[in-house]
């Protein structure tokens, strides 16, 4: 019916806008949590000139575009990660709303996306994924996945531990090049994806990291021992898995069974 179509469209616009505002909040979390600052006080301000921002400067994506990526007061550049993470959160919220109708399952996924986007933000700004995100995140994502029936409890718990232990193993053999923060984040990824898709996401993440790392090195954009933040690649692997994971996993299993 056209009426219900219009209603659905409105609902999607609403979810997209909420997602973008949550993305804006996650930018604040990503900047302040590694610095041990409060995420509530003081209100949003320019990190360079400390000018408090007006409401019109806090509209996700649009403010950044209107300001052409520069602070209105000191004209220093505002990092492109702000609109990127806002758009990403909106997109992930809409993706879940489109594919999942059961509200508790939607909420479980939305909470997971928030954890992932915040972790991308902290890794990009400070090269770390703080425990204050990953520990509560692991508990909440595991509980919500089970209670909302996203996965059976056993699959979720198995996925969480398989992924976490795999990453701890990689942390040890890479002599700390892969951080323990990444392993703690992978507990939540395994919890919501289960073991097979969780491992699949790690394969994509490694491929993405290797591709970008080697390209940057070839282009001379990296110092010999300089590390790159890995969580953006984890997020790439996770999103590819959320979108294509089931199809690719089934194709691979069919290939094996021939
Ligand atoms: Zn400024």
Tab-separated table of C-alpha atoms in Angstrom, residues 20-221:
chain	number	residue	atom	x	y	z
A	20	UNK	CA	23.955	10.457	12.084
A	21	UNK	CA	23.433	12.201	15.456
A	22	UNK	CA	24.644	9.087	17.283
A	23	UNK	CA	27.669	9.095	14.936
A	24	UNK	CA	28.299	12.701	15.978
A	25	UNK	CA	28.183	11.636	19.648
A	26	UNK	CA	30.568	8.720	18.873
A	27	UNK	CA	33.031	11.270	17.439
A	28	UNK	CA	32.990	13.008	20.831
A	29	UNK	CA	33.482	9.640	22.592
A	30	UNK	CA	36.355	8.753	20.239
A	31	UNK	CA	38.134	12.049	20.860
A	32	UNK	CA	37.601	12.391	24.614
A	33	UNK	CA	37.662	8.846	26.066
A	34	UNK	CA	41.359	8.124	25.237
A	35	UNK	CA	42.184	11.517	26.828
A	36	UNK	CA	40.223	10.578	29.972
A	37	UNK	CA	37.936	13.596	29.473
A	38	UNK	CA	34.245	13.719	30.349
A	39	UNK	CA	31.992	13.008	27.375
A	40	UNK	CA	29.354	15.439	28.725
A	41	UNK	CA	31.257	18.529	29.932
A	42	UNK	CA	32.374	20.883	28.548
A	43	UNK	CA	30.034	21.155	25.568
A	44	UNK	CA	31.458	20.618	22.057
A	45	UNK	CA	34.227	23.016	21.147
A	46	UNK	CA	36.951	23.424	18.545
A	47	UNK	CA	40.018	21.434	19.714
A	48	UNK	CA	42.320	24.169	18.353
A	49	UNK	CA	40.803	27.501	19.457
A	50	UNK	CA	38.438	26.048	22.124
A	51	UNK	CA	35.534	28.180	20.861
A	52	UNK	CA	32.240	26.617	22.001
A	53	UNK	CA	30.208	25.425	19.031
A	54	UNK	CA	26.716	26.765	18.279
A	55	UNK	CA	23.819	24.398	17.561
A	56	UNK	CA	24.040	25.118	13.800
A	57	UNK	CA	27.675	23.935	13.864
A	58	UNK	CA	26.678	20.597	15.391
A	59	UNK	CA	24.378	19.255	12.656
A	60	UNK	CA	25.944	15.955	11.499
A	61	UNK	CA	27.588	16.040	8.041
A	62	UNK	CA	25.756	19.246	6.958
A	63	UNK	CA	27.683	21.553	9.334
A	64	UNK	CA	30.995	20.158	8.134
A	65	UNK	CA	29.922	20.708	4.503
A	66	UNK	CA	28.629	24.253	5.185
A	67	UNK	CA	31.860	25.134	7.010
A	68	UNK	CA	33.828	23.507	4.145
A	69	UNK	CA	35.722	21.419	6.703
A	70	UNK	CA	37.102	24.391	8.656
A	71	UNK	CA	36.417	25.885	12.094
A	72	UNK	CA	34.198	28.998	11.784
A	73	UNK	CA	36.386	30.918	14.278
A	74	UNK	CA	40.027	29.918	13.744
A	75	UNK	CA	39.624	28.441	10.217
A	76	UNK	CA	41.789	25.431	11.073
A	77	UNK	CA	40.715	22.204	9.322
A	78	UNK	CA	38.144	19.923	10.994
A	79	UNK	CA	39.142	16.270	10.490
A	80	UNK	CA	37.272	14.466	7.735
A	81	UNK	CA	36.621	11.589	10.160
A	82	UNK	CA	33.778	13.646	11.688
A	83	UNK	CA	31.420	13.542	8.672
A	84	UNK	CA	32.753	10.105	7.630
A	85	UNK	CA	31.891	8.455	10.978
A	86	UNK	CA	28.510	10.264	11.056
A	87	UNK	CA	27.623	8.994	7.584
A	88	UNK	CA	28.952	5.531	8.419
A	89	UNK	CA	26.800	5.264	11.565
A	90	UNK	CA	23.719	6.459	9.647
A	91	UNK	CA	24.420	3.923	6.887
A	92	UNK	CA	24.916	1.025	9.308
A	93	UNK	CA	21.753	1.921	11.253
A	94	UNK	CA	19.777	1.965	7.985
A	95	UNK	CA	21.351	-1.291	6.777
A	96	UNK	CA	20.192	-3.062	9.944
A	97	UNK	CA	16.736	-1.446	9.844
A	98	UNK	CA	16.359	-2.620	6.237
A	99	UNK	CA	17.389	-6.232	6.918
A	100	UNK	CA	16.087	-6.774	10.453
A	101	UNK	CA	12.490	-6.070	11.440
A	102	UNK	CA	12.482	-7.536	14.975
A	103	UNK	CA	13.140	-4.544	17.256
A	104	UNK	CA	15.309	-6.255	19.957
A	105	UNK	CA	17.545	-7.701	17.187
A	106	UNK	CA	17.767	-4.248	15.577
A	107	UNK	CA	18.836	-2.729	18.889
A	108	UNK	CA	21.472	-5.447	19.410
A	109	UNK	CA	22.981	-4.635	15.990
A	110	UNK	CA	22.778	-0.865	16.548
A	111	UNK	CA	24.632	-1.196	19.860
A	112	UNK	CA	27.260	-3.319	18.110
A	113	UNK	CA	27.681	-0.704	15.326
A	114	UNK	CA	28.106	2.008	17.954
A	115	UNK	CA	30.898	0.025	19.618
A	116	UNK	CA	32.579	-0.575	16.249
A	117	UNK	CA	32.385	3.053	15.070
A	118	UNK	CA	33.597	4.393	18.443
A	119	UNK	CA	36.540	1.939	18.292
A	120	UNK	CA	37.436	3.094	14.759
A	121	UNK	CA	37.404	6.658	16.099
A	122	UNK	CA	39.647	5.994	19.136
A	123	UNK	CA	42.072	3.918	17.042
A	124	UNK	CA	42.368	6.660	14.404
A	125	UNK	CA	42.775	9.483	16.947
A	126	UNK	CA	44.988	7.724	19.504
A	127	UNK	CA	46.055	4.298	18.121
A	128	UNK	CA	44.190	2.456	20.858
A	129	UNK	CA	40.881	0.786	21.664
A	130	UNK	CA	40.224	1.562	25.346
A	131	UNK	CA	39.017	-1.113	27.790
A	132	UNK	CA	36.277	1.268	28.878
A	133	UNK	CA	34.691	0.602	25.453
A	134	UNK	CA	35.580	-3.035	24.800
A	135	UNK	CA	34.766	-4.565	28.218
A	136	UNK	CA	31.215	-3.215	28.630
A	137	UNK	CA	30.781	-3.624	24.850
A	138	UNK	CA	31.638	-7.341	25.039
A	139	UNK	CA	29.159	-8.010	27.861
A	140	UNK	CA	26.325	-5.951	26.333
A	141	UNK	CA	26.735	-7.313	22.779
A	142	UNK	CA	26.902	-10.926	24.011
A	143	UNK	CA	23.826	-10.549	26.239
A	144	UNK	CA	21.796	-8.664	23.609
A	145	UNK	CA	22.707	-11.126	20.845
A	146	UNK	CA	21.462	-14.024	22.968
A	147	UNK	CA	18.384	-12.318	24.424
A	148	UNK	CA	17.227	-10.878	21.078
A	149	UNK	CA	17.795	-14.246	19.393
A	150	UNK	CA	20.222	-12.830	16.783
A	151	UNK	CA	22.137	-16.109	17.308
A	152	UNK	CA	21.618	-19.107	19.599
A	153	UNK	CA	23.475	-18.560	22.904
A	154	UNK	CA	25.950	-21.400	22.223
A	155	UNK	CA	26.936	-20.068	18.770
A	156	UNK	CA	27.366	-16.570	20.127
A	157	UNK	CA	29.532	-17.628	23.093
A	158	UNK	CA	31.599	-19.959	20.888
A	159	UNK	CA	32.065	-17.180	18.303
A	160	UNK	CA	33.161	-14.712	20.975
A	161	UNK	CA	35.808	-17.029	22.423
A	162	UNK	CA	37.070	-18.427	19.085
A	163	UNK	CA	37.595	-14.902	17.705
A	164	UNK	CA	39.059	-13.497	20.921
A	165	UNK	CA	41.532	-16.379	21.377
A	166	UNK	CA	42.513	-16.299	17.695
A	167	UNK	CA	43.366	-12.609	18.023
A	168	UNK	CA	45.283	-13.201	21.281
A	169	UNK	CA	47.261	-15.866	19.402
A	170	UNK	CA	47.986	-13.375	16.563
A	171	UNK	CA	48.916	-10.764	19.199
A	172	UNK	CA	51.517	-13.168	20.623
A	173	UNK	CA	53.021	-14.357	17.325
A	174	UNK	CA	53.061	-10.804	15.897
A	175	UNK	CA	54.961	-9.736	19.070
A	176	UNK	CA	52.364	-7.124	19.907
A	177	UNK	CA	51.959	-5.646	16.424
A	178	UNK	CA	48.303	-6.583	16.650
A	179	UNK	CA	47.112	-4.970	19.887
A	180	UNK	CA	45.168	-6.654	22.686
A	181	UNK	CA	42.511	-3.948	22.260
A	182	UNK	CA	41.757	-5.449	18.848
A	183	UNK	CA	41.370	-8.890	20.486
A	184	UNK	CA	38.945	-7.518	23.088
A	185	UNK	CA	36.931	-5.849	20.305
A	186	UNK	CA	36.860	-9.162	18.417
A	187	UNK	CA	35.100	-10.777	21.383
A	188	UNK	CA	32.004	-8.688	20.484
A	189	UNK	CA	32.428	-9.324	16.753
A	190	UNK	CA	32.531	-13.086	17.336
A	191	UNK	CA	29.535	-12.815	19.676
A	192	UNK	CA	27.249	-11.218	17.081
A	193	UNK	CA	28.579	-13.070	13.987
A	194	UNK	CA	29.322	-16.521	15.403
A	195	UNK	CA	32.602	-18.381	14.748
A	196	UNK	CA	32.446	-18.885	10.934
A	197	UNK	CA	31.481	-15.348	9.901
A	198	UNK	CA	33.640	-13.899	12.693
A	199	UNK	CA	36.731	-15.589	11.235
A	200	UNK	CA	35.618	-14.604	7.718
A	201	UNK	CA	35.525	-10.940	8.801
A	202	UNK	CA	39.089	-11.282	10.134
A	203	UNK	CA	40.280	-12.605	6.741
A	204	UNK	CA	38.750	-9.561	5.014
A	205	UNK	CA	40.197	-7.257	7.686
A	206	UNK	CA	43.703	-8.692	7.182
A	207	UNK	CA	43.387	-8.416	3.388
A	208	UNK	CA	42.259	-4.795	3.704
A	209	UNK	CA	45.075	-3.976	6.154
A	210	UNK	CA	47.717	-5.642	3.970
A	211	UNK	CA	46.445	-3.924	0.816
A	212	UNK	CA	46.355	-0.429	2.320
A	213	UNK	CA	49.557	-0.911	4.375
A	214	UNK	CA	51.581	-2.150	1.403
A	215	UNK	CA	50.183	0.568	-0.906
A	216	UNK	CA	51.031	3.304	1.590
A	217	UNK	CA	54.522	1.880	2.012
A	218	UNK	CA	54.985	1.648	-1.770
A	219	UNK	CA	53.882	5.275	-2.111
A	220	UNK	CA	56.346	6.286	0.609
A	221	UNK	CA	53.586	7.474	2.978
